[in-house]
């Protein structure tokens, strides 16, 4: 069925879709501010130029669209055939001409949005499998895309910052990241506190924890391994401004 509006009537999902679409628009804006020559410059991600970031965000939309198609048809279509194929695709994409790279971003984003829009309400609960092997309802694809577009807009390194990311997105990111640490047991003795809130993450059971605190955007920036300028580390093992976050992904 083809419709001009979302098939889902779930207000929470509609709100999540809005955050994904806002993030996509934000990434598009930052990308449009870059000249073709700027694309050759470094991103915030080690070893990646801005070209790599744009290629990755484009191919990510295609990969997520494959999951939505899976939820729509029941035919299993993985995000990527292998991690190597994913990386190879990004390296290839980074060599595209600037116009092709910009088209990749635009077209893949439109395609994903159409897949979301036309997914029948019931199919949003259908299970799909992420590249990491997690089985999730199709609804999860919205969050998977949301965090990609917002964070990688910052990674373009042309003026976007974590404080541009909406608070609900930041809060969910922090939950994801600290949850991943917890699963791996890499958060021992580490406590994360968000200024002006009761939000605390990490290892609450230690008597003398290393505490990382700061405003929400700064704490998430630090936790995501993107910098530590806005956080204050205190407690054992901290040298001011140098405490690295555990690995996230
Ligand atoms: Zn990514």
CSV table of C-alpha atoms and ligand atoms in Angstrom, one decimal:
chain,number,residue,atom,x,y,z
A,1,UNK,CA,0.0,0.0,0.0
A,2,UNK,CA,1.3,3.5,-0.8
A,3,UNK,CA,0.2,6.3,1.4
A,4,UNK,CA,1.3,9.9,1.9
A,5,UNK,CA,1.4,9.6,5.7
A,6,UNK,CA,2.7,7.0,8.2
A,7,UNK,CA,0.6,3.9,8.5
A,8,UNK,CA,1.4,3.6,12.2
A,9,UNK,CA,-0.9,5.3,14.6
A,10,UNK,CA,1.2,4.7,17.7
A,11,UNK,CA,2.0,8.2,19.1
A,12,UNK,CA,5.3,7.1,20.6
A,13,UNK,CA,6.5,5.6,17.3
A,14,UNK,CA,5.3,8.7,15.5
A,15,UNK,CA,7.4,10.9,17.9
A,16,UNK,CA,10.4,8.6,17.3
A,17,UNK,CA,10.0,8.9,13.6
A,18,UNK,CA,10.0,12.7,14.0
A,19,UNK,CA,13.4,12.6,15.8
A,20,UNK,CA,14.8,10.4,13.0
A,21,UNK,CA,13.5,12.8,10.4
A,22,UNK,CA,14.8,15.8,12.2
A,23,UNK,CA,18.2,14.1,12.6
A,24,UNK,CA,18.2,13.3,8.9
A,25,UNK,CA,17.4,17.0,8.1
A,26,UNK,CA,20.1,18.1,10.4
A,27,UNK,CA,22.7,15.9,8.8
A,28,UNK,CA,21.6,17.1,5.4
A,29,UNK,CA,22.1,20.7,6.5
A,30,UNK,CA,25.6,20.1,7.8
A,31,UNK,CA,26.5,18.2,4.6
A,32,UNK,CA,25.1,21.0,2.5
A,33,UNK,CA,27.3,23.5,4.4
A,34,UNK,CA,30.4,21.6,3.2
A,35,UNK,CA,32.0,22.4,-0.2
A,36,UNK,CA,33.0,19.5,-2.4
A,37,UNK,CA,36.6,20.1,-1.4
A,38,UNK,CA,35.7,20.1,2.3
A,39,UNK,CA,34.5,16.5,1.9
A,40,UNK,CA,38.1,15.4,1.6
A,41,UNK,CA,38.8,16.7,5.1
A,42,UNK,CA,39.0,14.6,8.2
A,43,UNK,CA,36.0,13.7,10.3
A,44,UNK,CA,36.1,13.2,14.0
A,45,UNK,CA,36.4,9.5,13.5
A,46,UNK,CA,39.9,8.2,13.4
A,47,UNK,CA,41.0,7.1,9.9
A,48,UNK,CA,37.7,8.4,8.3
A,49,UNK,CA,37.4,11.4,6.0
A,50,UNK,CA,34.1,13.2,5.8
A,51,UNK,CA,33.6,11.2,2.6
A,52,UNK,CA,33.6,8.0,4.7
A,53,UNK,CA,31.1,9.4,7.1
A,54,UNK,CA,28.7,10.4,4.3
A,55,UNK,CA,29.1,7.1,2.5
A,56,UNK,CA,28.5,5.2,5.8
A,57,UNK,CA,25.4,7.2,6.6
A,58,UNK,CA,24.0,6.6,3.1
A,59,UNK,CA,24.7,2.9,3.1
A,60,UNK,CA,23.4,2.7,6.6
A,61,UNK,CA,20.0,4.0,5.4
A,62,UNK,CA,20.0,1.3,2.7
A,63,UNK,CA,20.9,-1.4,5.2
A,64,UNK,CA,18.1,-0.2,7.6
A,65,UNK,CA,15.7,-0.1,4.7
A,66,UNK,CA,16.4,-3.7,4.1
A,67,UNK,CA,15.3,-4.5,7.6
A,68,UNK,CA,12.1,-2.6,7.1
A,69,UNK,CA,11.5,-4.5,3.9
A,70,UNK,CA,12.1,-7.7,5.8
A,71,UNK,CA,9.4,-6.6,8.3
A,72,UNK,CA,7.1,-5.8,5.4
A,73,UNK,CA,7.5,-8.9,3.4
A,74,UNK,CA,8.7,-11.6,5.8
A,75,UNK,CA,11.6,-12.3,3.5
A,76,UNK,CA,14.8,-12.3,5.4
A,77,UNK,CA,17.2,-9.5,4.1
A,78,UNK,CA,20.1,-8.8,6.4
A,79,UNK,CA,21.6,-5.3,6.8
A,80,UNK,CA,24.9,-6.4,5.4
A,81,UNK,CA,26.1,-9.7,3.9
A,82,UNK,CA,29.2,-9.5,6.3
A,83,UNK,CA,31.1,-7.0,8.3
A,84,UNK,CA,33.8,-7.1,5.6
A,85,UNK,CA,31.2,-6.2,2.9
A,86,UNK,CA,30.0,-3.3,5.1
A,87,UNK,CA,33.5,-1.9,5.4
A,88,UNK,CA,34.3,-2.5,1.8
A,89,UNK,CA,31.2,-0.6,0.8
A,90,UNK,CA,32.1,2.4,2.9
A,91,UNK,CA,35.7,2.4,1.5
A,92,UNK,CA,34.2,2.3,-2.0
A,93,UNK,CA,31.6,4.9,-1.3
A,94,UNK,CA,34.3,7.3,0.0
A,95,UNK,CA,35.8,7.3,-3.5
A,96,UNK,CA,32.6,8.5,-5.3
A,97,UNK,CA,32.4,11.9,-6.9
A,98,UNK,CA,31.0,14.6,-4.6
A,99,UNK,CA,27.7,14.7,-6.5
A,100,UNK,CA,27.4,10.9,-6.4
A,101,UNK,CA,28.1,10.9,-2.7
A,102,UNK,CA,25.5,13.6,-2.0
A,103,UNK,CA,23.0,11.7,-4.1
A,104,UNK,CA,23.7,8.5,-2.2
A,105,UNK,CA,22.8,10.3,1.1
A,106,UNK,CA,19.7,12.0,-0.4
A,107,UNK,CA,18.3,9.0,-2.2
A,108,UNK,CA,19.0,6.5,0.5
A,109,UNK,CA,17.3,8.8,3.1
A,110,UNK,CA,14.2,9.2,0.9
A,111,UNK,CA,14.0,5.5,0.3
A,112,UNK,CA,14.2,4.6,4.0
A,113,UNK,CA,11.6,7.2,4.8
A,114,UNK,CA,9.2,5.7,2.2
A,115,UNK,CA,9.8,2.2,3.6
A,116,UNK,CA,8.9,3.5,7.1
A,117,UNK,CA,5.9,5.5,5.9
A,118,UNK,CA,4.4,2.5,4.1
A,119,UNK,CA,5.1,-0.1,6.7
A,120,UNK,CA,1.6,-1.3,7.9
A,121,UNK,CA,0.9,-0.7,11.6
A,122,UNK,CA,1.1,-4.4,12.6
A,123,UNK,CA,4.4,-5.0,10.8
A,124,UNK,CA,6.2,-2.6,13.1
A,125,UNK,CA,6.2,-5.4,15.6
A,126,UNK,CA,7.7,-8.0,13.3
A,127,UNK,CA,11.1,-9.2,14.3
A,128,UNK,CA,14.3,-8.4,12.3
A,129,UNK,CA,17.9,-9.0,13.1
A,130,UNK,CA,20.5,-6.2,13.4
A,131,UNK,CA,24.1,-6.3,12.1
A,132,UNK,CA,25.2,-7.2,15.6
A,133,UNK,CA,22.8,-10.2,15.6
A,134,UNK,CA,20.2,-8.7,18.0
A,135,UNK,CA,16.6,-9.7,17.2
A,136,UNK,CA,14.5,-6.6,17.6
A,137,UNK,CA,11.0,-5.4,16.4
A,138,UNK,CA,11.0,-3.3,13.3
A,139,UNK,CA,10.3,-0.3,15.5
A,140,UNK,CA,13.9,-0.4,16.7
A,141,UNK,CA,15.1,0.6,13.2
A,142,UNK,CA,13.9,4.1,13.9
A,143,UNK,CA,16.2,4.5,16.9
A,144,UNK,CA,19.1,2.8,15.0
A,145,UNK,CA,18.8,5.4,12.3
A,146,UNK,CA,18.2,8.3,14.8
A,147,UNK,CA,21.4,7.8,16.6
A,148,UNK,CA,23.4,7.4,13.4
A,149,UNK,CA,22.2,10.7,11.8
A,150,UNK,CA,22.6,12.8,14.9
A,151,UNK,CA,26.0,11.6,16.0
A,152,UNK,CA,27.5,11.4,12.5
A,153,UNK,CA,26.4,15.0,11.9
A,154,UNK,CA,28.7,15.9,14.8
A,155,UNK,CA,31.4,13.6,13.3
A,156,UNK,CA,31.4,15.7,10.1
A,157,UNK,CA,33.3,18.2,12.2
A,158,UNK,CA,31.9,21.4,10.7
A,159,UNK,CA,30.2,23.0,13.6
A,160,UNK,CA,27.6,20.5,14.9
A,161,UNK,CA,27.9,19.6,18.5
A,162,UNK,CA,26.3,17.3,21.0
A,163,UNK,CA,24.3,20.2,22.3
A,164,UNK,CA,22.5,20.3,18.9
A,165,UNK,CA,21.1,16.8,19.6
A,166,UNK,CA,17.7,16.8,21.3
A,167,UNK,CA,17.7,15.8,24.9
A,168,UNK,CA,15.5,12.7,24.6
A,169,UNK,CA,18.0,11.4,21.9
A,170,UNK,CA,21.0,12.2,24.2
A,171,UNK,CA,19.4,10.5,27.2
A,172,UNK,CA,18.6,7.4,25.1
A,173,UNK,CA,22.2,7.4,23.7
A,174,UNK,CA,23.6,7.5,27.2
A,175,UNK,CA,21.4,4.6,28.3
A,176,UNK,CA,22.6,2.6,25.2
A,177,UNK,CA,26.2,3.3,25.8
A,178,UNK,CA,26.3,2.6,29.5
A,179,UNK,CA,24.1,-0.5,28.9
A,180,UNK,CA,26.7,-1.8,26.5
A,181,UNK,CA,29.5,-1.2,29.1
A,182,UNK,CA,27.4,-3.0,31.7
A,183,UNK,CA,26.8,-6.0,29.5
A,184,UNK,CA,30.6,-6.3,28.9
A,185,UNK,CA,31.5,-5.5,32.5
A,186,UNK,CA,33.7,-2.6,31.5
A,187,UNK,CA,32.1,-0.1,33.8
A,188,UNK,CA,33.5,-1.4,37.1
A,189,UNK,CA,34.2,1.5,39.5
A,190,UNK,CA,32.9,4.1,37.0
A,191,UNK,CA,29.9,6.3,37.8
A,192,UNK,CA,28.4,8.8,35.4
A,193,UNK,CA,26.4,11.7,36.7
A,194,UNK,CA,24.4,14.3,34.7
A,195,UNK,CA,24.5,17.8,36.2
A,196,UNK,CA,21.2,19.2,37.4
A,197,UNK,CA,19.4,15.8,37.2
A,198,UNK,CA,19.2,12.6,39.3
A,199,UNK,CA,20.5,10.7,36.3
A,200,UNK,CA,23.3,8.3,37.2
A,201,UNK,CA,24.7,5.4,35.2
A,202,UNK,CA,27.4,2.8,35.5
A,203,UNK,CA,28.7,1.1,38.6
A,204,UNK,CA,26.5,2.3,41.5
A,205,UNK,CA,27.8,-0.5,43.8
A,206,UNK,CA,31.4,0.8,44.4
A,207,UNK,CA,32.3,2.6,47.6
A,208,UNK,CA,34.9,4.9,46.0
A,209,UNK,CA,34.0,5.3,42.3
A,210,UNK,CA,35.6,7.3,39.6
A,211,UNK,CA,32.9,9.9,38.8
A,212,UNK,CA,32.4,11.5,35.5
A,213,UNK,CA,30.0,14.4,35.6
A,214,UNK,CA,28.9,17.3,33.4
A,215,UNK,CA,25.9,18.6,31.4
A,216,UNK,CA,24.1,15.9,29.4
A,217,UNK,CA,25.6,16.8,26.0
A,218,UNK,CA,29.1,16.8,27.4
A,219,UNK,CA,28.6,13.5,29.2
A,220,UNK,CA,27.3,11.8,26.1
A,221,UNK,CA,30.1,13.3,24.0
A,222,UNK,CA,32.6,11.8,26.5
A,223,UNK,CA,30.8,8.4,26.7
A,224,UNK,CA,30.6,8.1,22.9
A,225,UNK,CA,34.4,8.6,22.8
A,226,UNK,CA,34.1,12.0,21.0
A,227,UNK,CA,35.9,14.2,23.5
A,228,UNK,CA,36.2,15.1,27.1
A,229,UNK,CA,36.2,18.9,27.2
A,230,UNK,CA,32.9,19.4,29.0
A,231,UNK,CA,33.2,16.7,31.8
A,232,UNK,CA,34.8,16.7,35.2
A,233,UNK,CA,36.4,13.5,36.3
A,234,UNK,CA,36.9,13.0,40.1
A,235,UNK,CA,38.0,10.1,42.3
A,236,UNK,CA,40.6,7.4,41.9
A,237,UNK,CA,42.6,7.1,38.7
A,238,UNK,CA,41.6,10.4,37.3
A,239,UNK,CA,44.0,12.9,35.9
A,240,UNK,CA,42.1,16.0,35.0
A,241,UNK,CA,40.5,15.7,31.5
A,242,UNK,CA,42.2,12.5,30.5
A,243,UNK,CA,39.9,9.7,31.7
A,244,UNK,CA,38.9,7.8,28.6
A,245,UNK,CA,35.5,6.2,28.3
A,246,UNK,CA,35.3,2.4,27.9
A,247,UNK,CA,34.9,1.4,24.3
A,248,UNK,CA,31.3,1.5,23.1
A,249,UNK,CA,30.9,-0.2,19.8
B,1,LIG,ZN1,27.6,4.7,12.2
